[in-house]
CSV table of C-alpha atoms in Angstrom, one decimal:
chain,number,residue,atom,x,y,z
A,1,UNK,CA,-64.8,45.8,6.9
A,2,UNK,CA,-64.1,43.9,10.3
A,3,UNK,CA,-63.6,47.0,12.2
A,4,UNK,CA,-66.9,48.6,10.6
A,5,UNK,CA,-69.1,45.4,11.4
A,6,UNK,CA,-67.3,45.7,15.4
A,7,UNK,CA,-68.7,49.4,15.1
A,8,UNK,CA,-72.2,48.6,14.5
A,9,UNK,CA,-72.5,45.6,17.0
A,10,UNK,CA,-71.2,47.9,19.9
A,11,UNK,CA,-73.8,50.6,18.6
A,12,UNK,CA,-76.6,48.0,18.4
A,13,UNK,CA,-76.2,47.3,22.0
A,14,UNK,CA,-75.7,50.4,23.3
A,15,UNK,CA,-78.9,51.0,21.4
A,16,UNK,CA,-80.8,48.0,23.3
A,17,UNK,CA,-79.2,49.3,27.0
A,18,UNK,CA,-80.6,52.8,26.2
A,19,UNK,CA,-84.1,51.3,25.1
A,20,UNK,CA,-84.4,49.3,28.2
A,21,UNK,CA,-84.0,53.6,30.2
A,22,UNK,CA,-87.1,54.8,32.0
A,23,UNK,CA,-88.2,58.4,31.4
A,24,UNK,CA,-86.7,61.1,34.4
A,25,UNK,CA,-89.1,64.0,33.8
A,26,UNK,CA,-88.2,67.3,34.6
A,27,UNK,CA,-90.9,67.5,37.6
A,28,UNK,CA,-89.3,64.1,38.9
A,29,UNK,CA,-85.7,65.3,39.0
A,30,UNK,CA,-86.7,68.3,40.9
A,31,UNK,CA,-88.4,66.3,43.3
A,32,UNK,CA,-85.5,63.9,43.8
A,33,UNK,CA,-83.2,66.8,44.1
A,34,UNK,CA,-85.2,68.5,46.8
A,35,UNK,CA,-85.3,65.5,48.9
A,36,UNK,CA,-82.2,63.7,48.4
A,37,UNK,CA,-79.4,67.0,47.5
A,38,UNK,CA,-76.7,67.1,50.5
A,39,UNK,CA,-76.3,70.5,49.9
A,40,UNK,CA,-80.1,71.1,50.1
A,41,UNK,CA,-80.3,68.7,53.4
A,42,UNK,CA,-77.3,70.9,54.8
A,43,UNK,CA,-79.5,74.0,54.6
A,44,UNK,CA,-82.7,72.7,55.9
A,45,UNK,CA,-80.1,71.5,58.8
A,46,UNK,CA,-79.1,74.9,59.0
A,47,UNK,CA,-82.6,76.5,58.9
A,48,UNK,CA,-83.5,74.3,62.0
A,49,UNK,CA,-81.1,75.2,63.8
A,50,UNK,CA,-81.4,79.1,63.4
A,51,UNK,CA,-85.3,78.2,64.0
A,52,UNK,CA,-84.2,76.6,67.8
A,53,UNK,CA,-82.0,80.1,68.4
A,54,UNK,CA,-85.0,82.1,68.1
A,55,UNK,CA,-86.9,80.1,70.8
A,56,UNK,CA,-87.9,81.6,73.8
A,57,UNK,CA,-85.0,79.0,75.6
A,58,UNK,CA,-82.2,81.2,74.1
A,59,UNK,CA,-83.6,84.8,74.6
A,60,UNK,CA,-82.4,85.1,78.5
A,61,UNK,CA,-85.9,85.8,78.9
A,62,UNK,CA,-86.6,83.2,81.5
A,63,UNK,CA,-85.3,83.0,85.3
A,64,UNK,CA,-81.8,80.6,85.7
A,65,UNK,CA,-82.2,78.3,88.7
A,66,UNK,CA,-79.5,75.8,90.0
A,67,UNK,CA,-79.9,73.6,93.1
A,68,UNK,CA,-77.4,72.6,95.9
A,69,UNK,CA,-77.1,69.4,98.1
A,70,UNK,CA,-73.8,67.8,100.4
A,71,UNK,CA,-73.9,65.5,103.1
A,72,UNK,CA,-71.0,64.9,105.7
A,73,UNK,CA,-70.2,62.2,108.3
A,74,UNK,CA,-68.1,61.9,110.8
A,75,UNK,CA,-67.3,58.8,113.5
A,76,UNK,CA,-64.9,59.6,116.3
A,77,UNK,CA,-63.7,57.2,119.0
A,78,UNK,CA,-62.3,59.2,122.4
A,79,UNK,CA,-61.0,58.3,125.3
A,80,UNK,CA,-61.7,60.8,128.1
A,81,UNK,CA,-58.7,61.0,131.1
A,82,UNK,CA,-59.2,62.8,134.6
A,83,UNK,CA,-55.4,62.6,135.9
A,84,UNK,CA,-55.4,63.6,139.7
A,85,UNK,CA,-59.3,63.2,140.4
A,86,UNK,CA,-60.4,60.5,143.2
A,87,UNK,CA,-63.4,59.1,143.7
A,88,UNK,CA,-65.5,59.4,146.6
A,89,UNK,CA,-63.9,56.0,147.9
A,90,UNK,CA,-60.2,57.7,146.9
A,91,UNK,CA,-59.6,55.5,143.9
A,92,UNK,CA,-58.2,57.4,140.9
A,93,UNK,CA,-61.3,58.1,138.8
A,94,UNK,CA,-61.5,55.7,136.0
A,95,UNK,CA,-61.0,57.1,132.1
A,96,UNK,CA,-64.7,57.8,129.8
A,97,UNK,CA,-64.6,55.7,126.8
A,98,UNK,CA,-67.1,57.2,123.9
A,99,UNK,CA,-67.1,54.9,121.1
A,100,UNK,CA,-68.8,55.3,118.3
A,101,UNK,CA,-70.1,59.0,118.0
A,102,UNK,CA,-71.4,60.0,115.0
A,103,UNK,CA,-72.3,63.4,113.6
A,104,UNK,CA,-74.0,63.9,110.1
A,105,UNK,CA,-74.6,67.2,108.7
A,106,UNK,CA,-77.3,67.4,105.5
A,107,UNK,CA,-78.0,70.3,103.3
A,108,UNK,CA,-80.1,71.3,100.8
A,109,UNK,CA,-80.8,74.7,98.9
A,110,UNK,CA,-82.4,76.1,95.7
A,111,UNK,CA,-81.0,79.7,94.0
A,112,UNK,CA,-83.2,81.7,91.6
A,113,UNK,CA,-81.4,84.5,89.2
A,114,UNK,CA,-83.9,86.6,87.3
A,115,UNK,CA,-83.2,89.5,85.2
A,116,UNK,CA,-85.8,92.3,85.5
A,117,UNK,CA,-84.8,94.5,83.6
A,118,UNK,CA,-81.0,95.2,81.2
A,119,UNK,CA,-81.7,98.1,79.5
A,120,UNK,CA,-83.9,96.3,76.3
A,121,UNK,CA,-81.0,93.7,75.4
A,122,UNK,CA,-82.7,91.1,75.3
A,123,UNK,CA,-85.4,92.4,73.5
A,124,UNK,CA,-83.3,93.6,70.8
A,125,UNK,CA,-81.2,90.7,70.9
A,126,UNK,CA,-84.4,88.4,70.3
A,127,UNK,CA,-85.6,90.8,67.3
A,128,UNK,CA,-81.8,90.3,66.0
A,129,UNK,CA,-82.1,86.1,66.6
A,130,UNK,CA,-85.7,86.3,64.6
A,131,UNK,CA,-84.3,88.3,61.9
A,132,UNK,CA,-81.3,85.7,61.4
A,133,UNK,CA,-83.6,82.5,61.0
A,134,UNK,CA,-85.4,85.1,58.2
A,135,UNK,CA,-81.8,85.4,56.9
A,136,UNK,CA,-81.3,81.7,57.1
A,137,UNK,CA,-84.4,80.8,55.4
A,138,UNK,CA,-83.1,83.2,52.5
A,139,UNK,CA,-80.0,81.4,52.2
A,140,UNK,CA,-81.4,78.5,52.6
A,141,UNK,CA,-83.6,79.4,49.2
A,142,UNK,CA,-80.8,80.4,47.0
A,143,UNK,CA,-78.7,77.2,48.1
A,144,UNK,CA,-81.9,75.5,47.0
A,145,UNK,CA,-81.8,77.7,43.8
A,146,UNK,CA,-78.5,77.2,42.9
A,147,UNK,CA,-78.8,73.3,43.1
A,148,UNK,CA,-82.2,73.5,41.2
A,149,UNK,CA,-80.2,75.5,38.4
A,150,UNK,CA,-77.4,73.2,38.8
A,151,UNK,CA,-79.6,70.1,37.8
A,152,UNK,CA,-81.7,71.7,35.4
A,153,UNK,CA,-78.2,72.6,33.6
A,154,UNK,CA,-77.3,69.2,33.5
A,155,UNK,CA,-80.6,67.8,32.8
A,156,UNK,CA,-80.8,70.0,29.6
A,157,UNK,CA,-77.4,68.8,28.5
A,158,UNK,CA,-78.7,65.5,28.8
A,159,UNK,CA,-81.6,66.7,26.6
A,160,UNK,CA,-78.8,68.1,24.3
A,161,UNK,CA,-76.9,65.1,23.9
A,162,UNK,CA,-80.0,63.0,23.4
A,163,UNK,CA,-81.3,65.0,20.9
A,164,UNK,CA,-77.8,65.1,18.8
A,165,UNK,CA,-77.4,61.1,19.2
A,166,UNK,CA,-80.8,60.7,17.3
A,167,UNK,CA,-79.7,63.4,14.8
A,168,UNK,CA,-76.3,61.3,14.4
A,169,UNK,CA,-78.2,57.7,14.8
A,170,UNK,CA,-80.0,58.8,11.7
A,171,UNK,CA,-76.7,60.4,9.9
A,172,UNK,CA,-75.4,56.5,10.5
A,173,UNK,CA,-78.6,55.1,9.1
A,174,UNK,CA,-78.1,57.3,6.0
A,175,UNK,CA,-74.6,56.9,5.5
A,176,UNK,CA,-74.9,52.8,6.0
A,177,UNK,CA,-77.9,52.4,3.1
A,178,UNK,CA,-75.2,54.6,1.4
A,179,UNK,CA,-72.7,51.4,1.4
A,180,UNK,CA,-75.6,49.4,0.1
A,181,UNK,CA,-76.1,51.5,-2.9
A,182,UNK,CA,-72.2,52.0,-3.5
A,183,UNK,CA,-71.8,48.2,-3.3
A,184,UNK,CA,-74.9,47.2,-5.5
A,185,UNK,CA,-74.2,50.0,-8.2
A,186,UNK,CA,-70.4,48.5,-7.9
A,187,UNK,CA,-71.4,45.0,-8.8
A,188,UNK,CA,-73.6,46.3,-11.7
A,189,UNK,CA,-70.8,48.2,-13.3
A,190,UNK,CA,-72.4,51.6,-12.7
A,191,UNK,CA,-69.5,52.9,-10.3
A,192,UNK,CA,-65.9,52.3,-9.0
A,193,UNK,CA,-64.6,50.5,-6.1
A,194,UNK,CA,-63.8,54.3,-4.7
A,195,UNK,CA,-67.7,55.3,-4.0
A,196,UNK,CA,-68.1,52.1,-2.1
A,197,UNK,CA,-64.0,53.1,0.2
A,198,UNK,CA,-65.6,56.9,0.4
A,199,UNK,CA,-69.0,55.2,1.9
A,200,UNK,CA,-67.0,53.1,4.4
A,201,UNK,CA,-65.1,55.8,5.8
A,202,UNK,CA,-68.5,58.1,6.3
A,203,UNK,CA,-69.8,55.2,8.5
A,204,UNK,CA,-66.8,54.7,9.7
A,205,UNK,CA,-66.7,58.4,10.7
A,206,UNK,CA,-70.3,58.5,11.7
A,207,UNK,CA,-70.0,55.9,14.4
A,208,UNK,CA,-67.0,57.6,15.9
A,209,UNK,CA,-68.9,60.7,16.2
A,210,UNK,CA,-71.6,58.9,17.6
A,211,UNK,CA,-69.7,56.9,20.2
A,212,UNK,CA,-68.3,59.8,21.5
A,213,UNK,CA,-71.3,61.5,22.1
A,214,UNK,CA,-73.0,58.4,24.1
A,215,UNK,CA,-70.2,58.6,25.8
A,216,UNK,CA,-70.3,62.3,26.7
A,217,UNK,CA,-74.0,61.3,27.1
A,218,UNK,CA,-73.4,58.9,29.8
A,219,UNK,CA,-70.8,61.0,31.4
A,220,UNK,CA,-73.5,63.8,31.8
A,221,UNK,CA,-76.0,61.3,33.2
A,222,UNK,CA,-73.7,60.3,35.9
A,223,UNK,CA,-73.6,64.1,36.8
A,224,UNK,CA,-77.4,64.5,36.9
A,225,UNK,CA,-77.2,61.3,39.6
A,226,UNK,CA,-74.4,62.9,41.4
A,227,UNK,CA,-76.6,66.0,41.7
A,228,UNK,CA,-80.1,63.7,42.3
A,229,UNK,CA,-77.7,61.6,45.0
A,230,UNK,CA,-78.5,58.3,42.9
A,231,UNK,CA,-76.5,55.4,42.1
A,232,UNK,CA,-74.2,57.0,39.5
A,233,UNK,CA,-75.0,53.6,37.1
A,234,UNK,CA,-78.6,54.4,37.3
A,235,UNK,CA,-79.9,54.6,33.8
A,236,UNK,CA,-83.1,57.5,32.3
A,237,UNK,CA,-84.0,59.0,29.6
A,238,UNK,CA,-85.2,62.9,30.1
A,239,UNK,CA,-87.9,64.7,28.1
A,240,UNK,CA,-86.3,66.8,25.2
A,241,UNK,CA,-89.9,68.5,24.8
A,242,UNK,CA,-88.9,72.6,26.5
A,243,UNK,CA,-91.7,75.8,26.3
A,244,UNK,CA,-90.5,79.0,27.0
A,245,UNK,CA,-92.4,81.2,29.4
A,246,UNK,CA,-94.3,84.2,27.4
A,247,UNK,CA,-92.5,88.0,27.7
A,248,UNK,CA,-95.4,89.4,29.2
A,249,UNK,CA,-94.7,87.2,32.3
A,250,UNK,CA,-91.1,87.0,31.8
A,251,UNK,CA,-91.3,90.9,32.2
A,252,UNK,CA,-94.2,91.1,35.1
A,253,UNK,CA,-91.1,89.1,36.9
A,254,UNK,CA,-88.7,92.1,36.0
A,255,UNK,CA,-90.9,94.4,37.7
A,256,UNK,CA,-90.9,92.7,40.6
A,257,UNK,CA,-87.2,91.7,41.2
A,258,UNK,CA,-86.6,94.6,43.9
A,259,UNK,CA,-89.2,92.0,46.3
A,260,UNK,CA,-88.2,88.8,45.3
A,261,UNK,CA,-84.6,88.8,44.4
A,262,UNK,CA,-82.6,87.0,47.3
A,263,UNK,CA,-79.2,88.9,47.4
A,264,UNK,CA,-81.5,92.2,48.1
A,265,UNK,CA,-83.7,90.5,50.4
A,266,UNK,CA,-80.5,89.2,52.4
A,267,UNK,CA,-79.2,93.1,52.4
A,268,UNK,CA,-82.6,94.3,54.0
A,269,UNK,CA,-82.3,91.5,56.6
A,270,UNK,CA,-78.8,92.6,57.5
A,271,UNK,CA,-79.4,95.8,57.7
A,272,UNK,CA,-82.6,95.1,60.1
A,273,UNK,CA,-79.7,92.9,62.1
A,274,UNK,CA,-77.5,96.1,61.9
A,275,UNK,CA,-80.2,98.4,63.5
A,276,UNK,CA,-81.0,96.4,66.0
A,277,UNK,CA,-77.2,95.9,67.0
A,278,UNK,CA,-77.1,99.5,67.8
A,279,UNK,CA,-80.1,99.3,70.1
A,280,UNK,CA,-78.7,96.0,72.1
A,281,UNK,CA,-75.5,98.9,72.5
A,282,UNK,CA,-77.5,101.7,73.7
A,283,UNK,CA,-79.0,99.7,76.1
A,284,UNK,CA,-75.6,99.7,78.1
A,285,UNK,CA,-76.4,102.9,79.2
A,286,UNK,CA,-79.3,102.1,81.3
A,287,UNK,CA,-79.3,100.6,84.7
A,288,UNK,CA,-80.0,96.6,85.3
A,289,UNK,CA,-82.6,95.1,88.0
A,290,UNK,CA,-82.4,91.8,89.3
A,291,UNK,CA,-84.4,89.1,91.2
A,292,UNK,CA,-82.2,86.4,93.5
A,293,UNK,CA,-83.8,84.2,95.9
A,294,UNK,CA,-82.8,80.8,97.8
A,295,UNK,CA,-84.3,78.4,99.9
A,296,UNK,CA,-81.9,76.9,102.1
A,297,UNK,CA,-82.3,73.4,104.2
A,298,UNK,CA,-79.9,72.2,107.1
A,299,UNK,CA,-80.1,69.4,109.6
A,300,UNK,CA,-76.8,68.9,111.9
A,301,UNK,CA,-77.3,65.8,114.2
A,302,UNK,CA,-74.5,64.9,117.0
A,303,UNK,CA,-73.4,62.0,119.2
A,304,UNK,CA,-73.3,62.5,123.2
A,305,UNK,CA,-69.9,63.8,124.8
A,306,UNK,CA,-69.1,63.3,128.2
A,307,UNK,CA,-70.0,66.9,128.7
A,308,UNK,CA,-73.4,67.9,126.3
A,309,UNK,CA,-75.8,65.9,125.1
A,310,UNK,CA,-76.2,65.0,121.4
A,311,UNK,CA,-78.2,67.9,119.1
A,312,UNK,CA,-80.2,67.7,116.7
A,313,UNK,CA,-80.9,70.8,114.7
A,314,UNK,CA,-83.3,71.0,111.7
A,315,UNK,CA,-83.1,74.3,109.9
A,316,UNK,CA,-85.2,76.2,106.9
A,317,UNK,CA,-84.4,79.7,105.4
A,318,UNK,CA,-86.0,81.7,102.7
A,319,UNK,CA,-84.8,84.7,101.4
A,320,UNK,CA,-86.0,86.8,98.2
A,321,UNK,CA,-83.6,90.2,97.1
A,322,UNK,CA,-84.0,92.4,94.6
A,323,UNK,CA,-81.3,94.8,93.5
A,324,UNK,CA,-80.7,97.8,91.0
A,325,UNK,CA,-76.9,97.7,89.2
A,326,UNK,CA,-75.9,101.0,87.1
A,327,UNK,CA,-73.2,101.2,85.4
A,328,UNK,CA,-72.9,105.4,85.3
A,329,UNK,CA,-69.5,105.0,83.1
A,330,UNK,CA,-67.5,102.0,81.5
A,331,UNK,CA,-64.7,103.9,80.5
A,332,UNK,CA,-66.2,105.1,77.3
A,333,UNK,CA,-66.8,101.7,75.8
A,334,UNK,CA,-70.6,101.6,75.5
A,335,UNK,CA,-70.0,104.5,73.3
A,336,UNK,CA,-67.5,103.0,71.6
A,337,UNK,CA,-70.2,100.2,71.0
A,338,UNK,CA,-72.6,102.8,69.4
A,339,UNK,CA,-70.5,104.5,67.5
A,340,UNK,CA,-69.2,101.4,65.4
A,341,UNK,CA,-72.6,99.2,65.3
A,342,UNK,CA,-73.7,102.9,63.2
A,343,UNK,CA,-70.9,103.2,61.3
A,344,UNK,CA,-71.7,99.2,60.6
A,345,UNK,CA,-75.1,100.0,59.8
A,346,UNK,CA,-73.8,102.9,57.2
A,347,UNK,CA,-71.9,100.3,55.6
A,348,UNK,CA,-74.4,98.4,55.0
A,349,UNK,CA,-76.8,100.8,53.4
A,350,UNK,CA,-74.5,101.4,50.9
A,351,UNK,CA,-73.8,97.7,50.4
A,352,UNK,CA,-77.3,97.6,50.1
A,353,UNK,CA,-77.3,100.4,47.4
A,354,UNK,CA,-74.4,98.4,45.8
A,355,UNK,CA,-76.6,94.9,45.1
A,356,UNK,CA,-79.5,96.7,44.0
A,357,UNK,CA,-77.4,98.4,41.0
A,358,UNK,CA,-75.5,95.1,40.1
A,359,UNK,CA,-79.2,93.4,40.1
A,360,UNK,CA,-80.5,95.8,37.8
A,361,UNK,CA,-77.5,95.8,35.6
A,362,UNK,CA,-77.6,91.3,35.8
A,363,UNK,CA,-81.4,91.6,35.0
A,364,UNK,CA,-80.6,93.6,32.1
A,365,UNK,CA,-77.9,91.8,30.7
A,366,UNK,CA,-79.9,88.2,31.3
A,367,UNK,CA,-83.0,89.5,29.4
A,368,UNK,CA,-81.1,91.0,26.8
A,369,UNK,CA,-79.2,87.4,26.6
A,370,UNK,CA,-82.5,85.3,26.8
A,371,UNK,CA,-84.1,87.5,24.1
A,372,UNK,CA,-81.0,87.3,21.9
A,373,UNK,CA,-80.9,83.5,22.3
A,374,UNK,CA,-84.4,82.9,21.6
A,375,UNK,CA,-84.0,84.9,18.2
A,376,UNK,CA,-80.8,82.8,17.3
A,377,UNK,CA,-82.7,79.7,18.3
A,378,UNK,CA,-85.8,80.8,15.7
A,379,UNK,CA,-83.5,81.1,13.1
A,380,UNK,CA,-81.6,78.3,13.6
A,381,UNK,CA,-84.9,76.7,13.5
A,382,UNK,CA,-85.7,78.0,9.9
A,383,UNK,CA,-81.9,76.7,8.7
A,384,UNK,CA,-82.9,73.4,9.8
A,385,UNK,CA,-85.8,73.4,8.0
A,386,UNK,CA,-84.0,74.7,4.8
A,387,UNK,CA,-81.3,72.0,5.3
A,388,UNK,CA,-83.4,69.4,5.6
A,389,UNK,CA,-85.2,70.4,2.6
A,390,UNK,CA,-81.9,70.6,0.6
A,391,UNK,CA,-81.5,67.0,1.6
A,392,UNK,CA,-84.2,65.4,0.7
A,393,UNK,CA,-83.7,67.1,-2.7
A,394,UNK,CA,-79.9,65.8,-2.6
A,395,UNK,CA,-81.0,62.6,-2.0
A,396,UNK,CA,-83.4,62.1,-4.7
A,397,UNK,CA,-81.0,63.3,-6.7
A,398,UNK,CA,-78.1,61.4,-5.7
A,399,UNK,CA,-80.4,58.0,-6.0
A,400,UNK,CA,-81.3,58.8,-9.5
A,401,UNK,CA,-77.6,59.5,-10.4
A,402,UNK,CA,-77.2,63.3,-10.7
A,403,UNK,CA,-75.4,64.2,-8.0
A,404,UNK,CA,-72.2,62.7,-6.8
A,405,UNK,CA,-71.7,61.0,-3.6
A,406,UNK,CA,-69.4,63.9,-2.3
A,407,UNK,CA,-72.2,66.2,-2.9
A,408,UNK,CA,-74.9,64.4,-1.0
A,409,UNK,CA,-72.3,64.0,1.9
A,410,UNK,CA,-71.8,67.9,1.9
A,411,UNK,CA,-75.5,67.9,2.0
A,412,UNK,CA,-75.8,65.3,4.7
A,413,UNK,CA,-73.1,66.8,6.8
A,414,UNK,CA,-74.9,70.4,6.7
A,415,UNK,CA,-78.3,69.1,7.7
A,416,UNK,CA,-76.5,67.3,10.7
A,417,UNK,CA,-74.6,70.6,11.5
A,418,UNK,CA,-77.8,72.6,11.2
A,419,UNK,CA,-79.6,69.8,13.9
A,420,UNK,CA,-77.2,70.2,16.3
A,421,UNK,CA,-76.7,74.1,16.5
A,422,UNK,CA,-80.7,73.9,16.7
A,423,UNK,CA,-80.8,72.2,19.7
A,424,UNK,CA,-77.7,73.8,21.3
A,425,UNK,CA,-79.4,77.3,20.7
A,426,UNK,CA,-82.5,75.6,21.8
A,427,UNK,CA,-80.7,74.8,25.4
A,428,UNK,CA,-78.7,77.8,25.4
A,429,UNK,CA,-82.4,79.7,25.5
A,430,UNK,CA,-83.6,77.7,27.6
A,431,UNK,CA,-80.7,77.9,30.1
A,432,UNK,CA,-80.7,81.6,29.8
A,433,UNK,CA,-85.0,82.0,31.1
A,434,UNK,CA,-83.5,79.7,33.8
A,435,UNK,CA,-80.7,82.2,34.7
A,436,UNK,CA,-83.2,85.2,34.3
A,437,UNK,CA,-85.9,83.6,36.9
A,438,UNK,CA,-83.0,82.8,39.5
A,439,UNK,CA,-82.4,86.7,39.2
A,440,UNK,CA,-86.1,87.8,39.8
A,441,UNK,CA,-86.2,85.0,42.2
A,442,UNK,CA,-89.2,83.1,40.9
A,443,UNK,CA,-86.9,80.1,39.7
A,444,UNK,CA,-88.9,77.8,42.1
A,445,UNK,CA,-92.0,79.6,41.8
A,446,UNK,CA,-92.5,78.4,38.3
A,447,UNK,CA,-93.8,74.6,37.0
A,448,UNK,CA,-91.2,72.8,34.3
């Protein structure tokens, strides 16, 4: 009796921590999730940085221009000696001292590189660099899917286990009015001290079940904050209440898939990479023109010798070329080039064929799954229904005698059973629409 009475105290607060949870709505864990997902914040990173390749500043587009500058000095001392020479008095001529002489040299120049024309390359190659961040953006989206499908898994198994601890709350609540009834009908003489042992091991067995599942409860809320990037002791509730999107629109999604689904729009923009790699190849076979130009400064200045005077010369020179380069044959490799960016482009036609029959084949198999589910979850509805209904009759007659315990139990178990198949084929449906939309591609097109 200790041990039961330590059972329903550590159920009573776990019972108070849970009431003190705010809601998390579905719309609000989707929000956190797009903001504050590092996988999500990875791919927006990534998207950004395809969206700076496909500037102008990477294209080779604009001209290249570098600039030049140096500076040198020099300071000599000399001593200049005339052996044999007189003066006009017949002295030996004295030795010319130059100290000090100093000669600086400055320059100063500017180079412009342009490329006129390479054959198309560069046009191609920017087509090729927009087509990627299109690419990008696409993977981007079905990272973004993923993790949205990700949460909404575990959010719905929160949903799950929330729904079966109120199912098993109220199996305890049953089973604990049972020890009441054993115990009073036991002091009046109307029952043996075994009904009150077989009531005390269904609560005892009761609040096992239902410490385990608040514990596989919590455990799963801790995933949804891993997911969310909360504090992983953050405490929610989540809204149990799900609606299933009508067949009409499940199936105007269908027809659609062949524009929306992501692994057949990432095909189409590989392929449109592919064709445009053989262009950026052909282009090898046509000539290149360039632009070069410079602007050149110089300014030499000199100390006096014995024998010149010091110079100064200031110097400016322009010059603008433009030239024509052909390659007329590279050994074969431009053709090379061509012949493998086709055979590439081949490749990936039929990869492309490939995903578009696996897509069909996933769309059929999901709908045929989310259909199947929803008609196990209907009828699993109906059971609970007719379980419930076979309880309340058990009840009444258990409480007027004529029925034993162990049949009311039976009764009490099924209806428990029945609850909790309900809302797992209520999930699994659920879970399967979810897996259907990421396949059409309209999972974040659609309002939870």
């Amino acid at each position: 009796m200790k041990n039961y009475i330590k059972v329903i105290v550590l159920l009573a607060l776990s019972t108070n921590a849970i009431a003190q949870e705010k809601l998390l709505s579905k719309s609000e864990a989707i929000a956190l999730a797009l903001e504050q997902n590092f996988g999500i914040k990875f791919a927006e990173n990534t998207v950004e940085i395809a969206d700076n390749n496909q500037g102008v500043l990477n294209t080779g587009f604009l001209p290249t221009l570098t600039g030049t500058a140096g500076a040198t000095y020099n300071r000599d001392d000399s001593t200049i000696e005339f052996p044999g020479q007189v003066d006009e008095n017949g002295n030996p001529r004295p030795n010319f001292e130059i100290n000090k002489a100093e000669a600086q040299r400055y320059n100063a120049g500017l180079n412009l590189n342009y490329i006129l024309f390479d054959g198309l390359g560069r046009r191609y190659n920017y087509k090729i660099l927009k087509e990627q961040y299109q690419l990008t953006e696409l993977q981007a989206r079905e990272t973004i899917q993923n993790t949205i499908l990700q949460l909404l898994s575990i959010y719905f198994e929160v949903a799950r286990l929330s729904e079966n601890e109120y199912a098993q709350k109220q199996a305890l609540e049953v089973s604990k009015d049972r020890i009441k009834r054993a115990q009073y009908a036991f002091e009046y003489g109307q029952n043996t001290q075994l009904d009150v042992l077989n009531a005390e091991v269904d609560v005892t067995n009761d609040s096992i079940i239902l410490l385990n599942t608040q514990r596989l409860l919590n455990n799963t809320k801790r995933d949804l904050n891993v997911v969310l990037n909360q504090g992983v002791s953050n405490l929610f509730e989540v809204d149990t209440l799900i609606s299933f999107i009508p067949m009409l629109e499940i199936q105007a999604m269908v027809d659609d898939v062949s524009v929306n689904n992501l692994a057949i729009l990432q095909t189409e923009r590989n392929l449109a990479i592919n064709e445009y790699d053989i262009k950026v190849s052909k282009s090898g076979y046509l000539p290149v023109i360039g632009l070069t130009g410079s602007y050149g400064w110089n300014l030499n200045q000199s100390a006096a010798s014995a024998f010149f005077p010091g110079t100064n010369n200031n110097n400016l020179n322009l010059a603008l070329n433009a030239g024509l380069t052909w390659n007329l044959f590279d050994g074969g490799s431009t053709i090379t080039r061509v012949r493998n960016a086709k055979i590439v482009y081949e490749n990936q036609e039929l990869l492309k064929k490939q995903v578009e029959l696996e897509v069909a084949r996933d769309i059929e198999n999901a709908l045929e799954t989310y259909e199947n589910r929803l008609t196990i979850y209907e009828i699993q509805e109906k059971a609970v229904i007719t379980n419930q209904n076979n309880f309340e009759r058990s009840r009444e007659q258990y409480q007027l005698g004529r029925i034993t315990s162990i049949t009311f139990r039976q009764a009490q178990i099924n209806l428990l059973a029945a609850q909790t198949t309900k809302n797992l084929a209520k999930y699994d449906a659920k879970l399967a629409e979810l897996e259907l939309l990421q396949l059409t591609g309209q999972l974040l097109n659609v309002e939870f």
